[in-house]
Amino acid sequence: MERNFDQTMIQGLVDSRGAALREVHKLVHKGAVIPSGLHLGGQCMLRMIDSLMFFHRMKLRNHTHFRVTDLHNDITNLMMTATLSLYDLHLQGAYERTLTDTDPSVLIYAPSFGEVEFLLRNVVYTMEGRYRINDSRLTIELVTSTVTVHEVLMTYVTQAIESASISVGPENMGDFLRRLKNDLDIWMKEYFNDYLIYVNLARIDNIKELEKYDKEKTIALQEYMDASIALIKARVQKLNAEIINIPNFTLKSIHGLQIRLFDGTLHGLDSMYRRSVPTGVKYLQLRKVDAIVGFSALK
């Protein structure tokens, strides 16, 4: 049964090219591509050799093809895995650039902004979705994933000149790739949850037993996660780490003015709480538990 479910899900993903069915009915969607304009990457920072670049409004420049290389549902363990080859992602957005001093705590603000383009070659996105059964309906509660990129080329335009394409090393792309991965996670979670609205659970064997198992597992994982968070908060308080000192920073302008930020502190690490239903999967003798946490008083 799982094999047929996999094939049906793959066919639906290929036919729609990642467009949720409700959006297909709302808009005229070209089914062969991911439509341009999809926001990917969010607001993030890229560290260069002598500067920091801040990006915002990053989105797909072109219609983008992708290929589903693997998709598998493990209904017994309530999880799914999928791998997508996104070929070349061409992103476009805006940037602001800040120069750095030999002292990493000194930033030099010389107004420099413009348009930036990224070409990410041979992007492979691998996701793992954790299922839950709610009211006799499958939904993906949480997505974990990895993104690998073969090569990254960047071109940016200032007020006066356009740079040639430069290669950006993966060690400088950490924050950008994390934001890109998060946006892809949201896209795939929303797509599959929309798809699952139309799935008939009567086709899944032993659905009643699975629903009972899922409820019992969810309760156990919630208790485990809440107890773990309580231990972390107790440890933070024991180490007197509720308040953490922040390094001093100096912001300099090209006009000779400067702003010094000192004696900064971060408060509220002991205000951690669970924001999502925890999910878990067992690998051999190890059970992995994932959940989203937040801080109610972080400042």
Coordinates of C-alpha atoms in Angstrom, one line a residue:
M1 CA 0.0 0.0 0.0
E2 CA 2.8 2.4 0.9
R3 CA 4.4 1.9 -2.5
N4 CA 1.1 2.9 -4.2
F5 CA 0.8 5.9 -1.9
D6 CA 4.4 7.0 -2.8
Q7 CA 3.7 6.7 -6.5
T8 CA 0.4 8.7 -6.2
M9 CA 2.2 11.4 -4.1
I10 CA 5.1 11.7 -6.6
Q11 CA 2.7 11.9 -9.5
G12 CA 0.8 14.7 -7.8
L13 CA 3.9 16.6 -7.0
V14 CA 5.3 16.3 -10.5
D15 CA 2.0 17.3 -12.2
S16 CA 1.5 20.4 -10.0
R17 CA 5.3 21.3 -9.8
G18 CA 4.8 22.2 -6.1
A19 CA 1.7 24.4 -6.6
A20 CA -1.0 23.7 -4.0
L21 CA -4.2 22.6 -5.6
R22 CA -6.2 25.6 -4.1
E23 CA -3.6 27.9 -5.7
V24 CA -3.9 26.2 -9.1
H25 CA -7.7 26.9 -9.0
K26 CA -7.1 30.4 -7.8
L27 CA -4.5 31.4 -10.4
V28 CA -3.4 30.2 -13.8
H29 CA -0.3 28.2 -12.9
K30 CA 2.1 26.9 -15.4
G31 CA 2.6 23.3 -14.3
A32 CA 6.0 22.7 -15.8
V33 CA 7.9 25.0 -13.4
I34 CA 8.2 26.6 -10.0
P35 CA 6.8 30.1 -10.7
S36 CA 9.2 33.0 -10.4
G37 CA 8.6 35.4 -7.5
L38 CA 8.7 32.7 -4.8
H39 CA 10.4 34.3 -1.8
L40 CA 13.5 32.3 -0.8
G41 CA 16.3 33.2 1.5
G42 CA 14.6 35.9 3.6
Q43 CA 16.5 38.6 5.3
C44 CA 20.1 37.4 6.0
M45 CA 23.7 38.4 6.3
L46 CA 26.7 37.3 4.3
R47 CA 30.3 37.8 5.6
M48 CA 32.8 38.8 2.9
I49 CA 36.6 39.3 3.2
D50 CA 36.4 43.0 4.1
S51 CA 32.6 43.6 4.5
L52 CA 29.2 42.4 5.6
M53 CA 26.4 42.3 3.1
F54 CA 22.7 42.3 4.2
F55 CA 20.1 40.9 1.9
H56 CA 16.4 41.4 1.8
R57 CA 13.4 40.7 -0.6
M58 CA 15.2 37.7 -2.1
K59 CA 13.0 35.8 -4.6
L60 CA 13.2 33.5 -7.6
R61 CA 14.1 35.5 -10.7
N62 CA 13.1 32.9 -13.3
H63 CA 10.7 30.0 -13.6
T64 CA 12.6 27.0 -12.2
H65 CA 12.4 23.4 -13.1
F66 CA 13.0 20.6 -10.5
R67 CA 13.1 16.8 -10.4
V68 CA 11.8 14.5 -7.7
T69 CA 14.6 12.0 -7.3
D70 CA 13.1 10.1 -4.3
L71 CA 9.9 10.1 -2.2
H72 CA 9.0 7.5 0.3
N73 CA 6.2 7.2 3.0
D74 CA 6.7 5.1 6.1
I75 CA 3.2 5.0 7.4
T76 CA 4.1 2.6 10.2
N77 CA 6.5 5.2 11.7
L78 CA 4.4 8.2 10.5
M79 CA 7.1 9.9 8.5
M80 CA 8.0 10.6 4.9
T81 CA 11.3 11.4 3.1
A82 CA 11.8 13.2 -0.2
T83 CA 14.7 14.5 -2.3
L84 CA 14.3 17.2 -4.9
S85 CA 17.0 18.3 -7.4
L86 CA 16.4 22.0 -8.0
Y87 CA 19.1 22.3 -10.7
D88 CA 20.0 26.0 -10.8
L89 CA 18.3 28.5 -8.5
H90 CA 18.5 32.1 -9.8
L91 CA 17.6 34.5 -6.9
Q92 CA 17.3 38.2 -7.1
G93 CA 16.9 40.9 -4.4
A94 CA 18.4 43.9 -2.7
Y95 CA 21.5 44.4 -0.6
E96 CA 23.2 46.8 1.7
R97 CA 26.9 46.6 2.4
T98 CA 28.9 47.5 5.5
L99 CA 32.7 47.6 5.6
T100 CA 34.6 45.8 8.4
D101 CA 37.7 47.0 10.2
T102 CA 40.7 44.8 11.2
D103 CA 38.9 44.7 14.6
P104 CA 35.8 42.5 14.0
S105 CA 33.8 44.6 16.5
V106 CA 34.1 47.7 14.3
L107 CA 31.7 48.2 11.4
I108 CA 32.2 51.1 9.0
Y109 CA 29.0 52.3 7.4
A110 CA 29.6 53.8 3.9
P111 CA 26.3 53.9 2.1
S112 CA 26.4 51.1 -0.5
F113 CA 23.3 49.4 -1.7
G114 CA 21.8 48.0 -4.9
E115 CA 20.5 44.9 -6.6
V116 CA 22.1 41.5 -6.1
E117 CA 21.7 38.2 -7.9
F118 CA 22.7 34.7 -6.8
L119 CA 23.1 31.7 -9.0
L120 CA 23.0 28.5 -7.0
R121 CA 24.1 25.5 -9.1
N122 CA 23.0 21.9 -8.6
V123 CA 20.9 22.4 -5.5
V124 CA 19.7 19.2 -3.8
Y125 CA 17.1 19.5 -1.1
T126 CA 16.4 16.5 1.1
M127 CA 13.5 16.6 3.6
E128 CA 12.0 14.4 6.3
G129 CA 8.4 15.1 7.2
R130 CA 6.8 13.9 10.5
Y131 CA 3.2 12.9 10.2
R132 CA 0.4 13.2 12.7
I133 CA -3.1 11.9 12.5
N134 CA -5.7 14.5 13.5
D135 CA -9.4 13.8 13.2
S136 CA -8.7 10.9 10.8
R137 CA -6.5 13.1 8.6
L138 CA -2.8 12.9 7.9
T139 CA -0.8 16.2 8.3
I140 CA 2.9 17.0 8.4
E141 CA 3.6 18.5 11.8
L142 CA 7.3 19.2 11.4
V143 CA 9.9 19.2 8.6
T144 CA 13.7 18.6 9.0
S145 CA 15.9 19.0 5.9
T146 CA 19.3 19.5 4.4
V147 CA 20.4 21.6 1.4
T148 CA 23.5 21.0 -0.6
V149 CA 24.8 23.4 -3.3
H150 CA 27.6 22.6 -5.7
E151 CA 28.5 26.3 -6.5
V152 CA 27.3 29.8 -5.7
L153 CA 27.9 32.8 -7.9
M154 CA 27.0 36.3 -6.9
T155 CA 26.6 39.4 -9.0
Y156 CA 25.7 42.8 -7.4
V157 CA 25.1 46.2 -8.8
T158 CA 26.0 49.4 -7.0
Q159 CA 24.8 52.9 -7.9
A160 CA 27.7 53.2 -10.4
I161 CA 29.0 49.8 -11.6
E162 CA 28.0 46.2 -12.0
S163 CA 30.4 43.6 -10.6
A164 CA 31.4 40.5 -12.5
S165 CA 30.2 37.2 -11.1
I166 CA 32.2 36.1 -8.1
S167 CA 32.3 32.7 -6.5
V168 CA 31.1 32.6 -2.8
G169 CA 32.4 29.9 -0.6
P170 CA 30.0 27.7 1.4
E171 CA 31.7 28.8 4.7
N172 CA 30.4 32.3 4.0
M173 CA 26.9 31.2 3.1
G174 CA 25.7 29.7 6.4
D175 CA 23.0 32.2 7.3
F176 CA 21.8 32.5 3.8
L177 CA 21.5 28.7 3.2
R178 CA 19.7 28.3 6.6
R179 CA 17.1 30.9 5.5
L180 CA 16.8 29.3 2.1
K181 CA 16.3 25.9 3.7
N182 CA 13.6 27.3 6.1
D183 CA 11.7 28.8 3.2
L184 CA 11.9 25.5 1.3
D185 CA 10.7 23.7 4.4
I186 CA 7.7 25.9 4.6
W187 CA 6.9 25.5 0.9
M188 CA 7.1 21.7 1.0
K189 CA 5.1 21.4 4.3
E190 CA 2.3 23.6 2.9
Y191 CA 2.3 21.8 -0.4
F192 CA 2.1 18.3 1.1
N193 CA -0.5 19.3 3.8
D194 CA -2.6 20.7 1.0
Y195 CA -2.2 17.5 -0.9
L196 CA -3.1 15.4 2.1
I197 CA -6.5 17.2 2.4
Y198 CA -7.6 15.1 -0.6
V199 CA -6.1 11.8 0.6
N200 CA -8.6 9.1 1.6
L201 CA -7.3 7.5 4.8
A202 CA -9.5 4.5 4.3
R203 CA -6.9 3.3 1.9
I204 CA -4.3 3.1 4.7
D205 CA -4.2 -0.2 6.5
N206 CA -4.9 -0.2 10.3
I207 CA -5.7 3.5 10.4
K208 CA -7.6 3.2 13.7
E209 CA -4.6 1.5 15.4
L210 CA -2.3 4.0 13.9
E211 CA -4.4 6.9 15.2
K212 CA -4.4 5.4 18.7
Y213 CA -0.7 4.9 18.5
D214 CA 0.0 8.4 17.4
K215 CA -2.0 9.9 20.2
E216 CA -0.2 7.8 22.8
K217 CA 3.2 8.7 21.3
T218 CA 2.4 12.4 21.1
I219 CA 1.5 12.5 24.8
A220 CA 4.7 10.7 25.7
L221 CA 6.8 13.0 23.6
Q222 CA 5.1 16.1 25.0
E223 CA 5.9 14.9 28.5
Y224 CA 9.5 14.1 27.5
M225 CA 10.1 17.5 25.8
D226 CA 8.5 19.5 28.6
A227 CA 10.7 17.7 31.1
S228 CA 13.8 18.3 29.0
I229 CA 13.0 22.0 28.7
A230 CA 12.5 22.2 32.4
L231 CA 16.0 20.6 32.9
I232 CA 17.6 23.1 30.5
K233 CA 15.9 26.1 32.3
A234 CA 17.1 24.7 35.7
R235 CA 20.6 24.4 34.3
V236 CA 20.6 27.9 33.0
Q237 CA 19.5 29.3 36.4
K238 CA 22.0 27.2 38.2
L239 CA 24.8 28.6 36.0
N240 CA 23.4 32.1 36.5
A241 CA 23.2 32.3 32.7
E242 CA 19.8 34.1 32.5
I243 CA 21.8 37.2 31.5
I244 CA 24.6 37.0 29.0
N245 CA 27.0 39.8 28.1
I246 CA 27.1 40.9 24.5
P247 CA 30.4 42.0 22.9
N248 CA 31.0 45.7 22.4
F249 CA 30.5 47.2 18.9
T250 CA 31.5 50.4 17.3
L251 CA 29.7 51.8 14.2
K252 CA 31.7 54.3 12.2
S253 CA 30.5 56.5 9.4
I254 CA 32.4 58.0 6.5
H255 CA 31.8 61.5 8.1
G256 CA 33.8 60.7 11.2
L257 CA 30.9 60.1 13.5
Q258 CA 30.7 56.9 15.5
I259 CA 28.3 55.1 17.8
R260 CA 29.7 52.8 20.5
L261 CA 27.5 50.0 21.9
F262 CA 28.8 48.7 25.2
D263 CA 27.6 46.8 28.3
G264 CA 25.0 45.0 26.2
T265 CA 23.2 42.0 27.7
L266 CA 20.9 39.3 26.6
H267 CA 18.0 38.5 29.0
G268 CA 15.5 35.7 29.1
L269 CA 17.2 32.5 28.2
D270 CA 15.3 30.9 31.1
S271 CA 12.0 31.8 29.4
M272 CA 12.2 28.9 27.0
Y273 CA 8.9 27.1 26.2
R274 CA 7.6 24.5 23.7
R275 CA 5.9 26.1 20.7
S276 CA 4.9 23.0 18.7
V277 CA 3.8 19.4 19.1
P278 CA 7.0 17.3 19.4
T279 CA 7.6 14.6 16.9
G280 CA 10.0 11.7 17.0
V281 CA 11.5 8.9 14.9
K282 CA 13.6 5.9 16.0
Y283 CA 16.9 5.1 14.4
L284 CA 18.1 1.6 15.6
Q285 CA 18.4 2.1 19.4
L286 CA 18.3 5.9 19.2
R287 CA 15.1 8.0 19.2
K288 CA 15.3 11.5 17.8
V289 CA 12.8 14.0 19.1
D290 CA 12.2 17.4 17.4
A291 CA 10.1 20.4 18.4
I292 CA 10.1 24.1 17.9
V293 CA 10.9 26.2 21.0
G294 CA 10.5 29.8 21.7
F295 CA 11.4 32.4 24.4
S296 CA 8.6 34.4 26.0
A297 CA 10.8 37.1 27.5
L298 CA 14.0 37.3 25.3
K299 CA 15.4 40.8 25.0

